[in-house]
Amino acid sequence: MPIELSVPLLLMTYQNQIQLLPKIVDYNQQFDDSVQGTMLALEEAVDSVAGLSTDIKDNLMDQVIKLFKKAIFEGFPEERYDLFYTALPLVTEQTAPKLIAVSEKLKKQVSIMDMLYLESNKLLLQIRIAFQLGQTKRAQQIIDDNIDNEDVRSEYVAILEGSKNFPKAEAVIQDAINKKLGDPQQWRNRLARIYRQTNQTAKLRKLLKNQLLSGDIEAYDQYRELLVGMHEWKKEYPALLATLAAKLGRYDYCKILLKENAYSKIVDQLNKYKSMAMIRQYAPIIYKYEKKPITTLYLNSVVIPQSNKKTATGPVQLASDIIKFLNFSKDLKTTKRVIKQLKVRLGTGGRFRDAFSKIDDAIERFELNIN
C-alpha cells in the first residue's frame, strides 16, 4: 500500500484505539499490545521515506501533528509522544518547527499527571529532531544545556552506546552517579551493560560487588554468574557470605541463603532472631529440608508464645498458626499432640473456644483428605 494511504489509515486506527480501547478493555496489557502494534506498523510504513518528496512528507507529518494535538491523549502522555517519535523519519526542515511548537504549547493544556512526562519529552523531541535532520551540533547543544535532566542524560548515554563511544558513555554515567542524579540503580545497570559489552571484567566485578554490599541483592545472581565463569566462585563464596551476613538485613540475607539452598543457615537465622514473622515466612519453604528444627522453632517460638498472648486477636492468630503448621508439615501426630496440650492448659471454653473449634474442623478435613 502506498505510504500516502497507509500512514493516514494507521493514524486513524491509533486515534480510535486511544479513544475507545481504555473504555472497553479491562486488561491493560491488551491496550498496550494493541497500540504498540499500530506504532510498529507505522514504523515500518515510514521506514523507507528516502525517495519521498518533501511535499508528501510534510503533508503526512501535518496529519501526525493534527492527531498529536488532540485532547484524547490527556492521561496518555507516553502514547502521545510515541506518535511523534515513530513518525520522525517524515520530519523536514519545514515541519520540524511545527513539531517543537506544538510540543511547547502542550504544557499549557495538559493535566497535572502529564506534566512530568512532558517536561523531559519536549527536550527529547528536540534532540531527536536535530539528529534526524543531521543537526548534530544543535542536538549536542540541547544535551549539554540540559545534561542534569535524568531523561536527557539517559538519551545521551543511549546515543553514545549506539555510536560505540563507550568511554564517554561510561564517564557520563559515572558523573550521574557522583552527582546523585536520578535513580542510582538505573545508572549502575547501564554501567554494568557497558562493562559487559567492552569486556571490562574487573570493573564489572567491582561494580556488582559494591551493588550487592550496598543492599542491592538483585546483583547477587549476576555477580555469582560472573565469578562462576571466572572459576573463582567457590573460593570467594565463604568470605562473601560472611560479609553479606554482616551487611544485609535479615530478610535480604535469607533470600541469598535460599538461592544457595543453605537451609541450615536459614534455621540459624531463625534461631538467632526468634521472629514470629520470619518463622511464619520461611518455615513452609524450608520445612521439608529441616523438619525437626523447623518443627521445634515453629512450636516454641510461634505457637506457644501466641497462646500466651492476651490480645483480643490472639486466639484467632493461634488457630491460624496451628492450621498453617498442619498444612505445610502434614504432621498430624505432632499437631494433635500440641492441640491436646493447649486444651489442657487453656481450656476449651471461653476466649479459645472458637479457635479450637476451627482447629478441630481443619484436622477433620485433613484426615478426610488423607483417607
Short mmCIF file of C-alpha atoms in Angstrom, two decimals:
data_model
loop_
_atom_site.label_atom_id
_atom_site.label_comp_id
_atom_site.label_asym_id
_atom_site.label_seq_id
_atom_site.Cartn_x
_atom_site.Cartn_y
_atom_site.Cartn_z
CA MET A 1 0.00 0.00 0.00
CA PRO A 2 1.40 3.46 -0.89
CA ILE A 3 2.63 5.41 2.11
CA GLU A 4 0.18 8.21 1.29
CA LEU A 5 -2.62 5.76 2.14
CA SER A 6 -1.05 3.57 4.82
CA VAL A 7 0.01 6.38 7.16
CA PRO A 8 -3.45 8.08 7.30
CA LEU A 9 -5.08 4.69 7.89
CA LEU A 10 -2.70 3.90 10.74
CA LEU A 11 -3.24 7.33 12.27
CA MET A 12 -6.99 6.78 12.17
CA THR A 13 -6.54 3.36 13.79
CA TYR A 14 -4.35 4.85 16.51
CA GLN A 15 -6.90 7.58 17.22
CA ASN A 16 -9.68 5.02 17.57
CA GLN A 17 -7.55 2.90 19.90
CA ILE A 18 -6.76 5.83 22.20
CA GLN A 19 -10.40 6.93 22.23
CA LEU A 20 -12.12 3.57 22.62
CA LEU A 21 -9.86 0.86 23.98
CA PRO A 22 -9.41 2.17 27.54
CA LYS A 23 -13.21 2.22 27.86
CA ILE A 24 -13.79 -1.35 26.71
CA VAL A 25 -10.61 -3.21 27.72
CA ASP A 26 -10.10 -4.02 31.38
CA TYR A 27 -6.73 -5.68 30.94
CA ASN A 28 -4.02 -3.02 30.49
CA GLN A 29 -1.72 -5.36 28.59
CA GLN A 30 -4.30 -5.76 25.85
CA PHE A 31 -4.44 -1.99 25.43
CA ASP A 32 -0.63 -1.72 25.42
CA ASP A 33 -0.23 -4.53 22.91
CA SER A 34 -2.82 -3.01 20.61
CA VAL A 35 -1.36 0.50 20.45
CA GLN A 36 2.20 -0.81 20.25
CA GLY A 37 1.18 -2.97 17.31
CA THR A 38 -0.10 0.11 15.49
CA MET A 39 3.11 2.02 16.22
CA LEU A 40 5.19 -0.89 14.89
CA ALA A 41 3.14 -0.84 11.70
CA LEU A 42 3.65 2.94 11.42
CA GLU A 43 7.38 2.49 11.98
CA GLU A 44 7.51 0.01 9.11
CA ALA A 45 5.47 2.32 6.89
CA VAL A 46 7.83 5.30 7.36
CA ASP A 47 10.98 3.20 7.32
CA SER A 48 11.65 3.83 3.62
CA VAL A 49 10.98 7.51 3.02
CA ALA A 50 14.23 8.40 1.28
CA GLY A 51 12.58 8.62 -2.13
CA LEU A 52 9.56 10.62 -0.99
CA SER A 53 9.19 14.24 -1.98
CA THR A 54 9.29 16.91 0.71
CA ASP A 55 5.68 17.81 -0.07
CA ILE A 56 4.46 14.27 0.67
CA LYS A 57 6.49 14.10 3.89
CA ASP A 58 5.17 17.47 5.01
CA ASN A 59 1.58 16.50 4.23
CA LEU A 60 1.86 13.28 6.20
CA MET A 61 3.60 14.98 9.12
CA ASP A 62 0.88 17.63 9.23
CA GLN A 63 -1.60 14.78 9.75
CA VAL A 64 0.56 13.39 12.54
CA ILE A 65 0.72 16.81 14.21
CA LYS A 66 -3.05 17.21 13.95
CA LEU A 67 -3.55 13.92 15.80
CA PHE A 68 -0.84 14.72 18.36
CA LYS A 69 -2.69 17.89 19.37
CA LYS A 70 -5.97 16.13 20.18
CA ALA A 71 -7.29 16.15 23.74
CA ILE A 72 -7.87 12.37 23.56
CA PHE A 73 -4.25 11.91 24.67
CA GLU A 74 -4.81 13.55 28.05
CA GLY A 75 -3.72 10.95 30.54
CA PHE A 76 -1.74 9.14 27.82
CA PRO A 77 1.42 11.27 27.51
CA GLU A 78 3.59 8.31 26.54
CA GLU A 79 1.26 7.29 23.70
CA ARG A 80 1.12 10.92 22.53
CA TYR A 81 4.89 11.26 22.22
CA ASP A 82 5.32 7.76 20.79
CA LEU A 83 3.39 9.09 17.82
CA PHE A 84 5.97 11.80 17.14
CA TYR A 85 8.98 9.57 17.83
CA THR A 86 7.72 6.87 15.48
CA ALA A 87 6.91 9.33 12.70
CA LEU A 88 10.25 11.22 12.90
CA PRO A 89 11.58 9.88 9.55
CA LEU A 90 8.92 12.11 7.97
CA VAL A 91 10.23 15.32 9.55
CA THR A 92 11.72 18.03 7.35
CA GLU A 93 13.13 21.50 7.85
CA GLN A 94 9.62 22.83 7.21
CA THR A 95 7.74 20.67 9.73
CA ALA A 96 10.39 20.49 12.48
CA PRO A 97 9.42 23.91 13.93
CA LYS A 98 5.77 22.83 13.95
CA LEU A 99 6.56 19.71 15.99
CA ILE A 100 8.56 21.71 18.51
CA ALA A 101 5.94 24.46 18.72
CA VAL A 102 3.04 22.09 19.33
CA SER A 103 5.06 20.25 21.97
CA GLU A 104 5.90 23.52 23.73
CA LYS A 105 2.30 24.72 23.58
CA LEU A 106 1.06 21.45 25.00
CA LYS A 107 2.36 22.19 28.50
CA LYS A 108 -0.32 24.86 28.89
CA GLN A 109 -3.08 22.36 28.16
CA VAL A 110 -2.16 19.02 29.70
CA SER A 111 -3.28 17.67 33.03
CA ILE A 112 -1.00 17.73 36.06
CA MET A 113 -0.38 13.99 35.74
CA ASP A 114 1.10 14.57 32.26
CA MET A 115 3.42 17.42 33.23
CA LEU A 116 6.46 15.46 34.41
CA TYR A 117 6.44 13.32 31.29
CA LEU A 118 6.04 16.39 29.11
CA GLU A 119 8.92 18.35 30.63
CA SER A 120 11.51 15.75 29.64
CA ASN A 121 9.94 14.70 26.36
CA LYS A 122 9.78 18.17 24.86
CA LEU A 123 13.60 18.14 25.20
CA LEU A 124 13.97 14.58 23.89
CA LEU A 125 11.84 15.52 20.90
CA GLN A 126 14.11 18.44 20.04
CA ILE A 127 17.21 16.24 20.36
CA ARG A 128 15.79 13.52 18.13
CA ILE A 129 14.57 16.01 15.53
CA ALA A 130 18.01 17.58 15.39
CA PHE A 131 19.68 14.21 14.86
CA GLN A 132 17.06 13.22 12.27
CA LEU A 133 17.89 16.36 10.29
CA GLY A 134 21.64 15.86 10.66
CA GLN A 135 21.99 18.82 13.02
CA THR A 136 24.43 17.14 15.37
CA LYS A 137 25.82 20.36 16.84
CA ARG A 138 22.32 21.55 17.63
CA ALA A 139 21.49 18.21 19.27
CA GLN A 140 24.68 18.28 21.34
CA GLN A 141 23.93 21.82 22.49
CA ILE A 142 20.49 20.82 23.75
CA ILE A 143 22.04 17.85 25.56
CA ASP A 144 24.79 19.98 27.13
CA ASP A 145 22.29 22.62 28.27
CA ASN A 146 20.06 20.01 29.92
CA ILE A 147 22.50 17.30 30.95
CA ASP A 148 21.22 17.27 34.54
CA ASN A 149 17.80 16.21 33.33
CA GLU A 150 17.77 12.46 34.02
CA ASP A 151 15.93 11.57 30.82
CA VAL A 152 18.16 13.75 28.65
CA ARG A 153 21.26 12.18 30.17
CA SER A 154 19.80 8.72 29.64
CA GLU A 155 19.12 9.60 25.99
CA TYR A 156 22.69 10.83 25.62
CA VAL A 157 24.07 7.59 27.04
CA ALA A 158 21.95 5.62 24.56
CA ILE A 159 23.31 7.77 21.70
CA LEU A 160 26.89 7.23 22.86
CA GLU A 161 26.33 3.48 23.18
CA GLY A 162 24.81 3.39 19.71
CA SER A 163 27.90 5.07 18.28
CA LYS A 164 30.18 2.70 20.26
CA ASN A 165 31.64 5.59 22.25
CA PHE A 166 31.74 3.52 25.40
CA PRO A 167 34.42 5.51 27.29
CA LYS A 168 32.34 8.68 27.00
CA ALA A 169 29.14 6.82 27.93
CA GLU A 170 30.89 5.42 30.99
CA ALA A 171 32.06 8.89 32.00
CA VAL A 172 28.56 10.38 31.60
CA ILE A 173 27.05 7.62 33.73
CA GLN A 174 29.73 7.90 36.40
CA ASP A 175 29.12 11.63 36.56
CA ALA A 176 25.40 10.99 37.16
CA ILE A 177 26.24 8.59 39.99
CA ASN A 178 28.66 11.06 41.56
CA LYS A 179 26.06 13.84 41.37
CA LYS A 180 23.35 11.53 42.78
CA LEU A 181 21.23 12.35 39.76
CA GLY A 182 18.07 10.25 39.43
CA ASP A 183 17.88 6.55 40.18
CA PRO A 184 21.37 5.20 41.01
CA GLN A 185 20.23 1.66 40.28
CA GLN A 186 19.39 2.64 36.69
CA TRP A 187 22.86 4.10 36.16
CA ARG A 188 24.66 1.15 37.71
CA ASN A 189 22.72 -1.22 35.46
CA ARG A 190 23.70 0.83 32.42
CA LEU A 191 27.31 0.83 33.57
CA ALA A 192 27.26 -2.95 34.02
CA ARG A 193 25.95 -3.34 30.46
CA ILE A 194 28.80 -1.23 29.09
CA TYR A 195 31.37 -3.24 31.03
CA ARG A 196 29.94 -6.44 29.57
CA GLN A 197 29.96 -5.05 26.04
CA THR A 198 33.57 -3.92 26.40
CA ASN A 199 34.80 -6.98 28.33
CA GLN A 200 35.89 -4.88 31.31
CA THR A 201 35.59 -7.80 33.69
CA ALA A 202 37.50 -6.28 36.61
CA LYS A 203 35.33 -3.17 36.60
CA LEU A 204 32.16 -5.24 36.27
CA ARG A 205 33.20 -7.43 39.18
CA LYS A 206 33.85 -4.42 41.41
CA LEU A 207 30.61 -2.73 40.40
CA LEU A 208 28.43 -5.78 41.05
CA LYS A 209 30.08 -6.50 44.39
CA ASN A 210 29.60 -2.89 45.51
CA GLN A 211 25.95 -3.07 44.46
CA LEU A 212 25.49 -6.27 46.41
CA LEU A 213 27.19 -5.00 49.55
CA SER A 214 25.13 -1.81 49.42
CA GLY A 215 21.97 -3.89 49.72
CA ASP A 216 21.03 -4.48 46.08
CA ILE A 217 20.51 -8.23 46.23
CA GLU A 218 19.31 -8.26 42.62
CA ALA A 219 23.02 -8.04 41.76
CA TYR A 220 23.73 -11.35 43.50
CA ASP A 221 22.85 -13.63 40.59
CA GLN A 222 24.87 -11.52 38.16
CA TYR A 223 27.88 -11.46 40.49
CA ARG A 224 27.66 -15.19 41.08
CA GLU A 225 27.38 -15.93 37.36
CA LEU A 226 30.39 -13.72 36.63
CA LEU A 227 32.59 -15.44 39.21
CA VAL A 228 31.44 -18.92 38.20
CA GLY A 229 32.54 -18.06 34.66
CA MET A 230 35.90 -16.94 36.02
CA HIS A 231 36.17 -20.17 38.10
CA GLU A 232 36.50 -18.09 41.28
CA TRP A 233 33.09 -18.55 42.89
CA LYS A 234 33.98 -21.43 45.21
CA LYS A 235 36.97 -19.51 46.54
CA GLU A 236 35.01 -16.28 47.05
CA TYR A 237 31.73 -17.70 48.35
CA PRO A 238 32.55 -18.41 52.04
CA ALA A 239 34.03 -14.95 52.71
CA LEU A 240 31.30 -13.24 50.68
CA LEU A 241 28.56 -15.00 52.65
CA ALA A 242 30.11 -13.89 55.93
CA THR A 243 30.31 -10.31 54.67
CA LEU A 244 26.69 -10.38 53.49
CA ALA A 245 25.59 -11.67 56.88
CA ALA A 246 27.05 -8.52 58.42
CA LYS A 247 25.99 -6.08 55.69
CA LEU A 248 22.48 -7.13 54.71
CA GLY A 249 19.25 -7.03 56.61
CA ARG A 250 17.96 -10.34 57.95
CA TYR A 251 15.34 -10.84 55.21
CA ASP A 252 17.71 -10.00 52.35
CA TYR A 253 20.34 -12.29 53.81
CA CYS A 254 17.81 -15.13 54.00
CA LYS A 255 16.89 -14.52 50.34
CA ILE A 256 20.55 -15.10 49.46
CA LEU A 257 20.63 -18.26 51.58
CA LEU A 258 17.55 -19.54 49.77
CA LYS A 259 19.28 -19.03 46.42
CA GLU A 260 22.14 -21.21 47.68
CA ASN A 261 19.83 -23.83 49.24
CA ALA A 262 21.60 -23.10 52.54
CA TYR A 263 18.65 -24.24 54.61
CA SER A 264 20.55 -24.97 57.83
CA LYS A 265 21.91 -21.41 57.77
CA ILE A 266 18.35 -20.10 57.44
CA VAL A 267 17.46 -22.14 60.53
CA ASP A 268 20.40 -20.44 62.28
CA GLN A 269 18.96 -17.04 61.34
CA LEU A 270 15.51 -18.00 62.58
CA ASN A 271 17.01 -19.20 65.86
CA LYS A 272 19.05 -16.02 66.14
CA TYR A 273 16.14 -13.60 65.79
CA LYS A 274 13.25 -15.71 67.09
CA SER A 275 10.99 -13.51 64.97
CA MET A 276 7.45 -14.84 64.56
CA ALA A 277 7.14 -13.06 61.22
CA MET A 278 10.35 -14.60 59.89
CA ILE A 279 9.48 -18.07 61.11
CA ARG A 280 5.98 -17.85 59.62
CA GLN A 281 7.51 -16.80 56.28
CA TYR A 282 10.33 -19.32 55.98
CA ALA A 283 9.02 -22.37 57.83
CA PRO A 284 6.72 -23.51 54.99
CA ILE A 285 9.51 -23.01 52.45
CA ILE A 286 12.27 -24.99 54.15
CA TYR A 287 10.31 -27.45 56.30
CA LYS A 288 10.91 -30.45 54.03
CA TYR A 289 14.68 -29.88 54.27
CA GLU A 290 14.86 -29.15 58.01
CA LYS A 291 11.83 -30.89 59.51
CA LYS A 292 12.96 -31.34 63.11
CA PRO A 293 14.47 -27.88 63.76
CA ILE A 294 11.63 -26.11 61.98
CA THR A 295 9.03 -28.04 63.96
CA THR A 296 10.76 -27.10 67.21
CA LEU A 297 11.15 -23.47 66.18
CA TYR A 298 7.60 -23.08 64.95
CA LEU A 299 6.01 -24.60 68.03
CA ASN A 300 8.29 -22.97 70.62
CA SER A 301 8.66 -19.55 69.01
CA VAL A 302 5.28 -19.09 67.31
CA VAL A 303 2.55 -21.36 68.65
CA ILE A 304 3.35 -21.31 72.36
CA PRO A 305 4.10 -17.55 72.58
CA GLN A 306 0.92 -16.86 70.59
CA SER A 307 -1.10 -18.98 73.01
CA ASN A 308 0.15 -16.80 75.88
CA LYS A 309 -0.93 -13.50 74.33
CA LYS A 310 -3.78 -11.67 76.00
CA THR A 311 -4.84 -9.65 72.95
CA ALA A 312 -8.35 -9.96 71.51
CA THR A 313 -6.99 -11.34 68.27
CA GLY A 314 -4.65 -13.82 69.96
CA PRO A 315 -6.92 -16.90 69.70
CA VAL A 316 -7.69 -16.22 66.03
CA GLN A 317 -3.98 -15.96 65.21
CA LEU A 318 -3.24 -19.07 67.26
CA ALA A 319 -5.76 -21.07 65.22
CA SER A 320 -4.27 -19.71 62.00
CA ASP A 321 -0.72 -20.63 63.08
CA ILE A 322 -1.62 -24.19 64.04
CA ILE A 323 -3.63 -24.80 60.88
CA LYS A 324 -0.75 -23.39 58.85
CA PHE A 325 1.67 -25.78 60.55
CA LEU A 326 -0.58 -28.73 59.77
CA ASN A 327 -0.90 -27.68 56.13
CA PHE A 328 2.81 -27.27 55.41
CA SER A 329 4.13 -30.09 57.61
CA LYS A 330 1.36 -32.67 57.07
CA ASP A 331 2.41 -33.82 60.57
CA LEU A 332 -0.95 -34.81 62.02
CA LYS A 333 0.56 -36.61 65.00
CA THR A 334 2.51 -33.59 66.24
CA THR A 335 -0.40 -31.25 65.59
CA LYS A 336 -2.78 -33.40 67.66
CA ARG A 337 -0.24 -33.65 70.48
CA VAL A 338 0.19 -29.87 70.61
CA ILE A 339 -3.58 -29.28 70.49
CA LYS A 340 -4.10 -31.72 73.37
CA GLN A 341 -1.52 -29.90 75.50
CA LEU A 342 -3.01 -26.50 74.68
CA LYS A 343 -6.55 -27.59 75.52
CA VAL A 344 -5.39 -28.87 78.91
CA ARG A 345 -3.58 -25.60 79.64
CA LEU A 346 -6.02 -23.11 78.14
CA GLY A 347 -9.33 -24.89 78.45
CA THR A 348 -11.78 -25.45 75.62
CA GLY A 349 -14.27 -22.76 76.58
CA GLY A 350 -14.05 -19.02 76.97
CA ARG A 351 -11.98 -16.99 74.56
CA PHE A 352 -10.30 -20.03 72.97
CA ARG A 353 -13.49 -21.92 72.20
CA ASP A 354 -13.87 -20.68 68.60
CA ALA A 355 -10.15 -21.09 67.94
CA PHE A 356 -10.15 -24.76 68.99
CA SER A 357 -13.33 -25.34 67.01
CA LYS A 358 -11.64 -24.05 63.85
CA ILE A 359 -8.57 -26.18 64.51
CA ASP A 360 -10.68 -29.31 65.09
CA ASP A 361 -12.53 -28.67 61.82
CA ALA A 362 -9.24 -28.29 59.98
CA ILE A 363 -7.95 -31.56 61.42
CA GLU A 364 -11.13 -33.37 60.39
CA ARG A 365 -10.82 -32.07 56.82
CA PHE A 366 -7.17 -33.07 56.75
CA GLU A 367 -7.99 -36.61 57.90
CA LEU A 368 -10.72 -36.94 55.28
CA ASN A 369 -8.29 -35.91 52.55
CA ILE A 370 -5.65 -38.45 53.53
CA ASN A 371 -8.07 -41.37 53.91
#
